XYZ file of C-alpha atoms in Angstrom:
652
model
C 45.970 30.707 13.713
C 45.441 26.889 14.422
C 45.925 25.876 11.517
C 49.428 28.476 10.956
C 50.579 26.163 14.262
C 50.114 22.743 13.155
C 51.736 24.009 9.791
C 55.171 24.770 12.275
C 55.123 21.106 13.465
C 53.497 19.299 10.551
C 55.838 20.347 7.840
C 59.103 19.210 9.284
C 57.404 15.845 10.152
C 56.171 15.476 6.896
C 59.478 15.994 5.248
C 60.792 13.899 7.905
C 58.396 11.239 6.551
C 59.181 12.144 2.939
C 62.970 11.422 3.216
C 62.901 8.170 5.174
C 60.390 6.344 3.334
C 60.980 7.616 0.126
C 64.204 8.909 0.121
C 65.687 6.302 -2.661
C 63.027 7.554 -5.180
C 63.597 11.287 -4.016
C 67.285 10.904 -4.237
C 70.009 13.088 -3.007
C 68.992 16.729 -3.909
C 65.311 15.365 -3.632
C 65.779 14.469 -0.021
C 67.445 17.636 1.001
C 65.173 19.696 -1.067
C 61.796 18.834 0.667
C 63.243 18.757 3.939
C 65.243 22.097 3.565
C 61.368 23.396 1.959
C 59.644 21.643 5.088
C 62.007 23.872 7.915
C 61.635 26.768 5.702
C 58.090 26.721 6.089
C 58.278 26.045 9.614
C 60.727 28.699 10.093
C 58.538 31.357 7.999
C 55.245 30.306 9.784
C 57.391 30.896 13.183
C 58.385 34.337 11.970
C 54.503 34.949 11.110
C 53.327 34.326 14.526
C 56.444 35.739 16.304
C 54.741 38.929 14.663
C 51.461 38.458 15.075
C 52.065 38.171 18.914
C 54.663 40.008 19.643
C 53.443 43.412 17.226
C 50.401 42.119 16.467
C 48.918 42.126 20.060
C 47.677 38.473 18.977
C 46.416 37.093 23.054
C 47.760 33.938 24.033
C 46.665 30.778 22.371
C 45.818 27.755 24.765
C 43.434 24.940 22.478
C 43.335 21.340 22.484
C 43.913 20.630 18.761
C 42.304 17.053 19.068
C 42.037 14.591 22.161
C 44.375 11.477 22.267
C 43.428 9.775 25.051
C 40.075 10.121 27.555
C 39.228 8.773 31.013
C 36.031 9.029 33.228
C 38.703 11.043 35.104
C 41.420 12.551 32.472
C 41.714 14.317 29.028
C 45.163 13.976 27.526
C 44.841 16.043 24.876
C 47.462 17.302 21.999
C 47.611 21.233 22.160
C 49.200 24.596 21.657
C 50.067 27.232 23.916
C 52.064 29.723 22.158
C 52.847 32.930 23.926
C 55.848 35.509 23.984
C 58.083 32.821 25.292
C 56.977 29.739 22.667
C 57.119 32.506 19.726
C 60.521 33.014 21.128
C 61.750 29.517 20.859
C 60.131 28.535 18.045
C 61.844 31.099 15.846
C 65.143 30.124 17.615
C 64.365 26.829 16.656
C 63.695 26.452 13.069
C 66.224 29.337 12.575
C 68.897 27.501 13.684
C 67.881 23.984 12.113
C 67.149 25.726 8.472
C 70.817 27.176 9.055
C 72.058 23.668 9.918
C 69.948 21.751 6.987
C 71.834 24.058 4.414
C 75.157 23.616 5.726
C 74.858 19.988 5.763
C 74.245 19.482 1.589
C 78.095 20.319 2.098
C 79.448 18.371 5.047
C 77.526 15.360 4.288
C 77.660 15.164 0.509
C 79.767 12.418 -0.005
C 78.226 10.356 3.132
C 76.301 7.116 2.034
C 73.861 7.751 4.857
C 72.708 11.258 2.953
C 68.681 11.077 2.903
C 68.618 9.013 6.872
C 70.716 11.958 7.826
C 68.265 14.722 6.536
C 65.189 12.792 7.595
C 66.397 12.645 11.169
C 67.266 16.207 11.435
C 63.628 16.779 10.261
C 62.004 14.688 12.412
C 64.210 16.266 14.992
C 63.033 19.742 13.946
C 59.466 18.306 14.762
C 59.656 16.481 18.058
C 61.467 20.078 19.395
C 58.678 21.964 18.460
C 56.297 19.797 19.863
C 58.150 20.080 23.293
C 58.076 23.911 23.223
C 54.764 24.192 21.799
C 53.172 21.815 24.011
C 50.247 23.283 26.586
C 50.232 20.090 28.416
C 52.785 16.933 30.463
C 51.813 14.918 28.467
C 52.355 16.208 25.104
C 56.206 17.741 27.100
C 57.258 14.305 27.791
C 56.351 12.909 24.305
C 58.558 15.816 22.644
C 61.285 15.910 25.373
C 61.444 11.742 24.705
C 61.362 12.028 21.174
C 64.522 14.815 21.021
C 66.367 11.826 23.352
C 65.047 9.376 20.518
C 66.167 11.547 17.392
C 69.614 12.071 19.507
C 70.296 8.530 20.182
C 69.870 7.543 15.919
C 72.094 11.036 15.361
C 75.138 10.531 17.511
C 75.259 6.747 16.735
C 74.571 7.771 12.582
C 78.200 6.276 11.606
C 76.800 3.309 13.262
C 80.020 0.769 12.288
C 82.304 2.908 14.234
C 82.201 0.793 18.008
C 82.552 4.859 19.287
C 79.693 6.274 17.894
C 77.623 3.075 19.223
C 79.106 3.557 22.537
C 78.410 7.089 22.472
C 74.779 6.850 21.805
C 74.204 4.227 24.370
C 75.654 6.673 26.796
C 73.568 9.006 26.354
C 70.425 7.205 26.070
C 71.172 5.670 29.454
C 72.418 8.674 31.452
C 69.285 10.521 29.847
C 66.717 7.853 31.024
C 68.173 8.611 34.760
C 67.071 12.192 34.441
C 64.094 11.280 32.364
C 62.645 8.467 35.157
C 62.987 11.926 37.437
C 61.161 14.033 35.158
C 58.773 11.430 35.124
C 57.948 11.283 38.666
C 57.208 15.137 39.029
C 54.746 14.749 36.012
C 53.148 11.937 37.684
C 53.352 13.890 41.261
C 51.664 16.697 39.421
C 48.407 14.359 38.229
C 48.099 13.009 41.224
C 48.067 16.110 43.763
C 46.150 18.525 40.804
C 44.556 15.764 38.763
C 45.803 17.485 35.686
C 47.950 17.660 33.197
C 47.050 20.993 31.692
C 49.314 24.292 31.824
C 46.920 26.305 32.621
C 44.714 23.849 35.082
C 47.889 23.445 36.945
C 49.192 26.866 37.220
C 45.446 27.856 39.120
C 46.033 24.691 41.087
C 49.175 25.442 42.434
C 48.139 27.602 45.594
C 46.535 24.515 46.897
C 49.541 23.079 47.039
C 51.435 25.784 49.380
C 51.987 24.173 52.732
C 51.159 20.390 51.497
C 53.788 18.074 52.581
C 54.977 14.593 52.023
C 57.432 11.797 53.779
C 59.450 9.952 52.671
C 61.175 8.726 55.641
C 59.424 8.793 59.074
C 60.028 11.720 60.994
C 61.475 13.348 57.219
C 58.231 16.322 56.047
C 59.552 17.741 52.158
C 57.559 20.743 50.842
C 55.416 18.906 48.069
C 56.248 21.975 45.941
C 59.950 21.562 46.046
C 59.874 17.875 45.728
C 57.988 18.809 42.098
C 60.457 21.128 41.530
C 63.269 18.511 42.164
C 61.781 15.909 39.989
C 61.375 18.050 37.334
C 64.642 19.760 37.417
C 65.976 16.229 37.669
C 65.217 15.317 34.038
C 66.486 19.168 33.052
C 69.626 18.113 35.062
C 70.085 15.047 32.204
C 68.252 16.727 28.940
C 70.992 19.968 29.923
C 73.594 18.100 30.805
C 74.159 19.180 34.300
C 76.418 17.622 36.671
C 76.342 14.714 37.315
C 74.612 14.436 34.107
C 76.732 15.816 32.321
C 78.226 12.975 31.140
C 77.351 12.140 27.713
C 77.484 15.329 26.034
C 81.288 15.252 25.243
C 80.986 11.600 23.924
C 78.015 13.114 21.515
C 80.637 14.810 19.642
C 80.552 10.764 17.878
C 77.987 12.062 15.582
C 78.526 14.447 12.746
C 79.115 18.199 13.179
C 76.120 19.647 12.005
C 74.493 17.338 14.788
C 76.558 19.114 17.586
C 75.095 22.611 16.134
C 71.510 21.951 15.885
C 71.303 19.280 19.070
C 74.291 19.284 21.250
C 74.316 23.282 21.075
C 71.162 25.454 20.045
C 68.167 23.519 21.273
C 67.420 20.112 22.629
C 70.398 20.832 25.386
C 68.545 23.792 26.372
C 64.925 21.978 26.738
C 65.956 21.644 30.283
C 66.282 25.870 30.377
C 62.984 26.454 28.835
C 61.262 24.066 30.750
C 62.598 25.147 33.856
C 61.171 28.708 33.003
C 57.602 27.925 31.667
C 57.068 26.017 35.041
C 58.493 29.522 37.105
C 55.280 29.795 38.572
C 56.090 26.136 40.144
C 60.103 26.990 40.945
C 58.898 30.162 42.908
C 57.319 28.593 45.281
C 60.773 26.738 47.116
C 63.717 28.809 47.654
C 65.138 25.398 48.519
C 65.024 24.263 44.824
C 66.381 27.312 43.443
C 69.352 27.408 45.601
C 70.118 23.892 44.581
C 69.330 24.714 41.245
C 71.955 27.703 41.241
C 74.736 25.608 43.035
C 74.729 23.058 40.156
C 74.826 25.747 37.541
C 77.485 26.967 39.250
C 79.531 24.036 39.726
C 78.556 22.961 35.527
C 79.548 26.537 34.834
C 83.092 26.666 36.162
C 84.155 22.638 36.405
C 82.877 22.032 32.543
C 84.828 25.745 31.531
C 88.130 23.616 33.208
C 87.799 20.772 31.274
C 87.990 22.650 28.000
C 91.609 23.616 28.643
C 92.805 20.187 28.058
C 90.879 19.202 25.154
C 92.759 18.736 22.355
C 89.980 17.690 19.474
C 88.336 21.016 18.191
C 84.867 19.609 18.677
C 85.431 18.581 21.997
C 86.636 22.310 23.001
C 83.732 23.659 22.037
C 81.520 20.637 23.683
C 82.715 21.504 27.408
C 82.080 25.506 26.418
C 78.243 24.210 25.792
C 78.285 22.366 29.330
C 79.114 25.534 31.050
C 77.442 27.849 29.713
C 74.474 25.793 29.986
C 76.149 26.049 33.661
C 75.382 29.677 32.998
C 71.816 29.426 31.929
C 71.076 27.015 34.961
C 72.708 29.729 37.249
C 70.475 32.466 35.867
C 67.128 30.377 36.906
C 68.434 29.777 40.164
C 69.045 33.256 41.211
C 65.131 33.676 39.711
C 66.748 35.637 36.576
C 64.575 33.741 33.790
C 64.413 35.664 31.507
C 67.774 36.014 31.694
C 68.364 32.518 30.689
C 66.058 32.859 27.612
C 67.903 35.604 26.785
C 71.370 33.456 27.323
C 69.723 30.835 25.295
C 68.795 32.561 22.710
C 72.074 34.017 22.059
C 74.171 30.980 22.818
C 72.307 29.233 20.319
C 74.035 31.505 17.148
C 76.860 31.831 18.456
C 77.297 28.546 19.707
C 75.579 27.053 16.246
C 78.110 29.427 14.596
C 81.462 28.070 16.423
C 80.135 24.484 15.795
C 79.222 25.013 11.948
C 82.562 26.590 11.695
C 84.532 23.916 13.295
C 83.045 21.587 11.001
C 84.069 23.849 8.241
C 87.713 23.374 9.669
C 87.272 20.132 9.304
C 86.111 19.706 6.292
C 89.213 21.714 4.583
C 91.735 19.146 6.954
C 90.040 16.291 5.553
C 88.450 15.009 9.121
C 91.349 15.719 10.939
C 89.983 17.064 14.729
C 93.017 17.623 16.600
C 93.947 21.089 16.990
C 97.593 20.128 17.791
C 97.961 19.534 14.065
C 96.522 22.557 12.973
C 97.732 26.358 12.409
C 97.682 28.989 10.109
C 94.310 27.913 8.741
C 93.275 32.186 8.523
C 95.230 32.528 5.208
C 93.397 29.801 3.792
C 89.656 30.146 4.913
C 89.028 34.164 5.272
C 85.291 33.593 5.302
C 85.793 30.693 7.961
C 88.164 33.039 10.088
C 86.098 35.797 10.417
C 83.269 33.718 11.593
C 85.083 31.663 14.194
C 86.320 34.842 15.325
C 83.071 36.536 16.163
C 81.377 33.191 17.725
C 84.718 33.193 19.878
C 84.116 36.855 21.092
C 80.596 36.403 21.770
C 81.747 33.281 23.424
C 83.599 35.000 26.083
C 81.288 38.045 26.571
C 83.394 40.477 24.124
C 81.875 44.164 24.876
C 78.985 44.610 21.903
C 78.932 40.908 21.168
C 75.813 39.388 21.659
C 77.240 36.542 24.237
C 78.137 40.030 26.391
C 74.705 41.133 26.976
C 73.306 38.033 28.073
C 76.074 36.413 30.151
C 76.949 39.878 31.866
C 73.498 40.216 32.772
C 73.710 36.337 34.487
C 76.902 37.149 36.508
C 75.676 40.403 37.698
C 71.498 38.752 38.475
C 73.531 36.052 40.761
C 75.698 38.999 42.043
C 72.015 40.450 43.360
C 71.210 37.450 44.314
C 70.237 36.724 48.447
C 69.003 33.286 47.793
C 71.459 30.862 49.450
C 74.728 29.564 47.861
C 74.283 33.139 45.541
C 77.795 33.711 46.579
C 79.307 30.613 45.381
C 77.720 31.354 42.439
C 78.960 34.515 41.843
C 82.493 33.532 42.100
C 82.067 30.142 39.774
C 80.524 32.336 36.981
C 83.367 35.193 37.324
C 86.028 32.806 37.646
C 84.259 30.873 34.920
C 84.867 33.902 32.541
C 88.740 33.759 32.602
C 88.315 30.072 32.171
C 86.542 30.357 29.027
C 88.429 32.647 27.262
C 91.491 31.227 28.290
C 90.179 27.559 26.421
C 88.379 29.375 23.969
C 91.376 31.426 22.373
C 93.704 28.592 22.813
C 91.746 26.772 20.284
C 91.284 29.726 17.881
C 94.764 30.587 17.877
C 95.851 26.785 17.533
C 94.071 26.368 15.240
C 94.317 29.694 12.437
C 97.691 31.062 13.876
C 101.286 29.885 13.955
C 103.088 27.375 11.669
C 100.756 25.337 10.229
C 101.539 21.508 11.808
C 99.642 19.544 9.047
C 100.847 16.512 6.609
C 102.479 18.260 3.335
C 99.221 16.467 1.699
C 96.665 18.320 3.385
C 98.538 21.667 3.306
C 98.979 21.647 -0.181
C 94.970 20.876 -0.872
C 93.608 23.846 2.002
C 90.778 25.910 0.974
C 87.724 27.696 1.819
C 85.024 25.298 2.320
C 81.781 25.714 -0.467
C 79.357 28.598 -0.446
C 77.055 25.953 0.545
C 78.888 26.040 3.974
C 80.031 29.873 4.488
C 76.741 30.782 3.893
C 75.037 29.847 6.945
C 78.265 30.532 8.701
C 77.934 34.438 7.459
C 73.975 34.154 8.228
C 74.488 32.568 11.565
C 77.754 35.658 12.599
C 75.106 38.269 12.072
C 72.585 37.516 15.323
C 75.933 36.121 17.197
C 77.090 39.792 16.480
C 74.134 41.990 16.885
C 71.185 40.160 18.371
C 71.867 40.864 21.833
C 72.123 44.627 21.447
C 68.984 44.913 19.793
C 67.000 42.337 22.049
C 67.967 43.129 25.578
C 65.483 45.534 26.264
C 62.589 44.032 25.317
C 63.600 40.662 26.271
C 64.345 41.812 29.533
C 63.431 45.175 30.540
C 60.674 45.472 28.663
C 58.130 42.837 29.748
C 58.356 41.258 26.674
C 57.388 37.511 28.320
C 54.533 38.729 30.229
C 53.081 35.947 32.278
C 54.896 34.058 30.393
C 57.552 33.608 33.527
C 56.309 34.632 36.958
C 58.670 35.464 39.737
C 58.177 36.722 43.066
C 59.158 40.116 44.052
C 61.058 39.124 46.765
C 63.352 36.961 43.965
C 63.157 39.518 41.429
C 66.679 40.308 40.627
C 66.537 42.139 37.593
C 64.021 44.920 38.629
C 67.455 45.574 40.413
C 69.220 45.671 37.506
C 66.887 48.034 35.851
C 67.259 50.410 38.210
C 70.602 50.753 37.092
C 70.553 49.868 33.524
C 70.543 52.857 30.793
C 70.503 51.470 27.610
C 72.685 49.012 25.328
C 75.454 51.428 24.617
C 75.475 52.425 28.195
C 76.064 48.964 29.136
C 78.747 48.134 26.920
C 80.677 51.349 27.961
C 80.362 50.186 31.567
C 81.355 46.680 30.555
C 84.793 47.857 29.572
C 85.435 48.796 33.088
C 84.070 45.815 34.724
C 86.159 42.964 36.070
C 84.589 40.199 34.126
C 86.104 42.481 31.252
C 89.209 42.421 32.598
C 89.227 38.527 33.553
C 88.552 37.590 30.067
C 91.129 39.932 28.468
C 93.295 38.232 31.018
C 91.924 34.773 29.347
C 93.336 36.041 25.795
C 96.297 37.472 26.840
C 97.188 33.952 28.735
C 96.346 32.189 25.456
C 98.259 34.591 23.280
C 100.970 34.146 25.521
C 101.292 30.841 25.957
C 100.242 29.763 22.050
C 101.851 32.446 20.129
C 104.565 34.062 21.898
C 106.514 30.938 23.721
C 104.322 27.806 21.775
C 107.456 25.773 22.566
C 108.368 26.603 26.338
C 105.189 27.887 27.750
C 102.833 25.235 27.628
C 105.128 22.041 28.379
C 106.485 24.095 31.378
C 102.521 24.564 32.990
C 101.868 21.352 31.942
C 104.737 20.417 34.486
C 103.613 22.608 37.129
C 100.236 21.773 36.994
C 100.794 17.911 36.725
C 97.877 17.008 39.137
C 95.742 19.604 38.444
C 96.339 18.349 34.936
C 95.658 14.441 35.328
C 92.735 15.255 37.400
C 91.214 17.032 34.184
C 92.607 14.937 31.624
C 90.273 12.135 33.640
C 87.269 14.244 33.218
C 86.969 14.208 37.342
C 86.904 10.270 37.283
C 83.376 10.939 36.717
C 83.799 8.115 33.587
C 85.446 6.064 36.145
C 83.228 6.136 38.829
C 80.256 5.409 36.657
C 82.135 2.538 34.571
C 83.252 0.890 37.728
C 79.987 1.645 40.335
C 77.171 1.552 38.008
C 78.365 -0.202 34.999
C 80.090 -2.221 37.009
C 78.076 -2.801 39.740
C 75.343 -3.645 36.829
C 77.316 -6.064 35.246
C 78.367 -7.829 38.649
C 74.213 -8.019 39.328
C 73.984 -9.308 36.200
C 76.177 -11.773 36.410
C 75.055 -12.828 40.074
C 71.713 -13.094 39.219
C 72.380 -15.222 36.095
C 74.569 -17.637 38.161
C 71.521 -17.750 40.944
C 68.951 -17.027 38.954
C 69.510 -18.590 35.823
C 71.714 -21.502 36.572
C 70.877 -22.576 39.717
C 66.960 -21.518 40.200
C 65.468 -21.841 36.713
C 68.115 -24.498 34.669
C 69.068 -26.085 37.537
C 66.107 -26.285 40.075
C 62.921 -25.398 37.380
C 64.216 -26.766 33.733
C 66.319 -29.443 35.104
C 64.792 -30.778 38.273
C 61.647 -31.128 36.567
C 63.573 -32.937 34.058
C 65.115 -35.007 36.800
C 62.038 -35.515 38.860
C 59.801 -36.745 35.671
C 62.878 -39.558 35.474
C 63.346 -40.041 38.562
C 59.387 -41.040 38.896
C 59.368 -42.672 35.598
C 62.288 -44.983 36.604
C 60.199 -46.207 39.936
C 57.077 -46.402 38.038
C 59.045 -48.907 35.223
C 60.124 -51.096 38.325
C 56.543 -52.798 38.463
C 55.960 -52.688 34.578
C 57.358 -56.579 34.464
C 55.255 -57.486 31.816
C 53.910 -61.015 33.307
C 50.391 -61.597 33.399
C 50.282 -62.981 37.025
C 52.112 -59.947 38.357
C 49.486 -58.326 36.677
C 46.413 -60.552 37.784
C 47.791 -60.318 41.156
C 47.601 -56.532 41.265
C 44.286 -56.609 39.645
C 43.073 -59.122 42.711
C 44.888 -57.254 45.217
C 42.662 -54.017 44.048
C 39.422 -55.631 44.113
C 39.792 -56.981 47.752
C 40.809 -53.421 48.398
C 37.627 -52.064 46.724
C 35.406 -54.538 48.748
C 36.846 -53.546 51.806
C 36.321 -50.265 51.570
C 32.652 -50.749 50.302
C 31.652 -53.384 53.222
C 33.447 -52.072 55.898
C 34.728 -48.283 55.553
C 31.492 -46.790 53.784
């Protein structure tokens, strides 16, 4: 099976490799073929070993697959450790990306950038796998660096827009504050287990219970829950958490099949999975978990507001991935892990789907983004429609959707929940449900309902996108539809991870709601009844309202009432603010302080130009007694000798 593995990784990378250097010789379809053939195989050899371990009763595979670096001390080795959980995500993974390679032979066809683009989602496709498939830190932090790498080249792709450059840089920098976190716990971990290994670490973690470390005098921290802060630290910037939430919406820069595969289905959820493969770690301080829940919660609801005042379609959907990552983070927090899998696995279809779909919307409006000048789009683009439609429903936890089983199951873990600030998580999530389908129907009906409020030009050319772009929408509407009935009792009744995920039965929240689960249909029966039913119906109806029945009254009149709420939103929580005038800012006014001290004063004007001075200065004194007479000269040279016969006779 070793070699099955490095086929996963390998043959992304080496279309990766393929398309970049080569891709002028390869060509257009060239290009796209061999990396479309290298995720296939990737995505077949995932399917092969989902089977073998999940029917096939294949054990766990932890090897070393070669050693990169040793010590007297350390072995940093590059290995595998695929389980129930990595089978899991790597199927997720290539899925998704093959999905999102086919699409983009349609969105990107007429793009000048067309082999870069398909080499970087390749490469992408490979430094993901490598983060999920890694049994070791060391071989984590090269794949979770290399997704922020990949990221950075994708949203900054149209590099000659100023946007897309300041876009990228945003999120490379607000990334490397989570990621100097992350690195921290990883070194904290070598240094208190002297490993670096899964599996040496997880049997070295006991010793840790009851170490503690200070910071400040008089100031003891668990040394557990300092890990688990570290580490949930990067997953805070990787997941877009607040206050690192920040450069998500900006992403939206790069093209749309970007915000699908990255920005929506996997490396924005590297934070999730890593949070549950170290479970065994996050057990162990209550602390962390509460404060792990509370920022879910506050992502969850804050990010859902946002979305109602977003007006670009891509955008929308954007603050609907930061909270229901809010979701995900919510569900670890309360201990409900595999929960959050399960959330993750689902939000990546549908979430893929809406994104894919918006693009499609796009496409036929000739780049226009603004939903304002939409409308009416469901008479031109049936295929498009329907799609949008069911990743909206599954969106908002529609009864039989797959977004239902999985984000019900969240709101009613927390609900269980004893762990403090459980309660202000229960209310963020519930409210959060009327907030999303409020923002998320608002956009759907905008944009495929109503008069359409396009240029006579683009009206007169609508039309269903190419096969070459419904198809992956249709493939992608089938698990958004139907995954989570058929996977939510294995994936979490079942046992399905195994030790996969370890949590304490003290935390154990959803051996509560076994007790009272019976079966899918059962639970979508009972969801009808439930308030979070209710709340989102309320979400539509609002929409409908508001968008359909009085389009021309309604929304200008809340827009008055709600004129603060309203500005607050519109600036994002002067989160943008605060960071452009504190740490850009204050960056820029260090800067320039130390240039003028530093620079000008210390090293031009003390170092390069007081040398300069000083070497003059001497020089000029020194030509004083260069006269050029012979006696002056004589005399010095007579003047010296008595000097040297004085000190001979009488100073020796």
């Amino acid at each position: 099976m070793k070699l099955v593995y490095l086929g996963v990784v390998l043959a992304p990378l080496f279309g990766a490799i393929l398309a970049g250097l080569f891709g002028r010789q390869l060509g257009r379809t060239g290009a796209h073929r061999i990396t479309i053939l290298g995720v296939a195989v990737a995505f077949a050899l995932s399917l092969y070993s989902f089977y073998a371990h999940v029917w096939g009763g294949l054990p766990t595979f932890d090897e070393a697959v070669y050693t990169w670096a040793a010590t007297d001390s350390f072995h940093f080795d590059v290995g595998f450790l695929i389980d129930h959980l990595t089978v899991l995500m790597m199927v997720v993974v290539t899925g998704v990306s093959l999905m999102v390679h086919i699409y983009t032979i349609g969105y990107m066809q007429d793009d000048p950038g067309y082999q870069r683009f398909f080499s970087y989602i390749s490469l992408f496709t490979f430094s993901m796998l490598m983060l999920v498939m890694a049994n070791n830190f060391m071989q984590l932090f090269f794949g979770w660096e290399a997704v922020g790498l990949v990221s950075y080249l994708l949203i900054g792709f149209w590099f000659k827009k100023e946007t897309a450059i300041f876009a990228n840089l945003k999120a490379f920098i607000v990334n490397r504050v989570g990621d100097f976190g992350f690195l921290l716990g990883i070194a904290a971990i070598l240094m208190y287990t002297n490993t670096v290994d899964y599996g040496t670490f997880f049997d070295r973690l006991p010793t840790l219970t009851g170490v503690t470390v200070q910071y400040w005098p008089g100031m003891e921290w668990s040394l557990p829950t300092v890990i688990a802060l570290l580490l949930f630290i990067g997953a805070m910037g990787k997941s877009a958490q607040v206050p690192l939430h920040v450069w998500l919406p900006d992403s939206m820069e790069g093209p749309t099949p970007i915000s699908a595969l990255i920005h929506a289905a996997t490396m924005v959820t590297a934070g999730i999975f890593m949070v549950a493969r170290f479970s065994p770690l996050f057990e162990m301080s209550e602390a962390a978990l509460s404060f792990i829940m509370v920022i879910g919660a506050i992502t969850a609801l804050f990010m859902g507001l946002l979305g109602i005042v977003q007006n670009d379609i891509k955008r929308v959907i954007a603050y609907s991935t930061l909270s229901q990552l809010g979701y995900m983070t919510v569900a670890l927090g309360a201990s409900a892990y595999s929960a959050a899998i399960f959330h993750l696995m689902t939000h990546a279809f549908f979430k893929a789907l809406l994104f894919l779909a918006a693009g499609s919307v796009i496409i036929a409006m000739h780049h226009e983004q603004d939903i304002r000048k939409m409308g009416g789009l469901w008479k031109y683009m049936p295929v498009t429609f329907a799609t949008f439609l069911i990743g909206s429903l599954a969106l908002i936890g529609f009864p039989g959707t797959s977004g239902f089983f999985s984000k019900d199951t969240i709101i009613e873990a927390v609900h269980a929940s004893t762990l403090p600030g459980a309660n202000f998580a229960y209310w963020a999530v519930l409210i959060g449900v009327f907030v999303t389908a409020f923002y998320t129907f608002r956009m759907f009906f905008l944009v495929f309902f109503g008069e359409g409020r396009m240029d006579a030009h683009t009206r007169s050319h609508l039309q269903e996108s190419p096969k070459v772009v419904t198809v992956p929408l249709v493939l992608l509407a089938v698990p958004a539809l139907l995954v989570g009935f058929f996977a939510i009792d294995p994936l979490l009744y079942a046992g399905f991870f195994g030790s996969s995920i370890s949590v304490q039965p003290a935390h154990d929240v959803l051996a509560e709601l076994h007790a009272h689960y019976h079966g899918a249909v059962s639970m979508m029966l009972h969801g009808l009844a439930t308030p979070v039913f209710w709340l989102a119906m309320a979400g539509v109806g609002l929409s409908a309202l508001m968008y359909l029945g009085m389009p021309d009254t309604l929304p200008a009149l809340f827009a008055r009432i709600f004129a603060l709420p309203k500005r607050i939103l519109d600036g994002a929580y002067g989160f943008d603010d605060f960071n452009n005038a504190v740490f850009a800012g204050g960056s820029r006014l260090l800067g320039r302080g130390l240039w003028r001290v530093g620079d000008v004063r210390v090293i031009d004007g003390w170092l390069v130009n007081g040398t300069a001075a000083l070497v003059g200065f001497t020089a000029g004194q020194w030509r004083r007694i260069q006269t050029g007479y012979l006696y002056h000269y004589a005399f010095v040279m007579i003047l010296g000798l008595i000097g040297l016969l004085t000190w001979i006779v009488f100073l020796r």
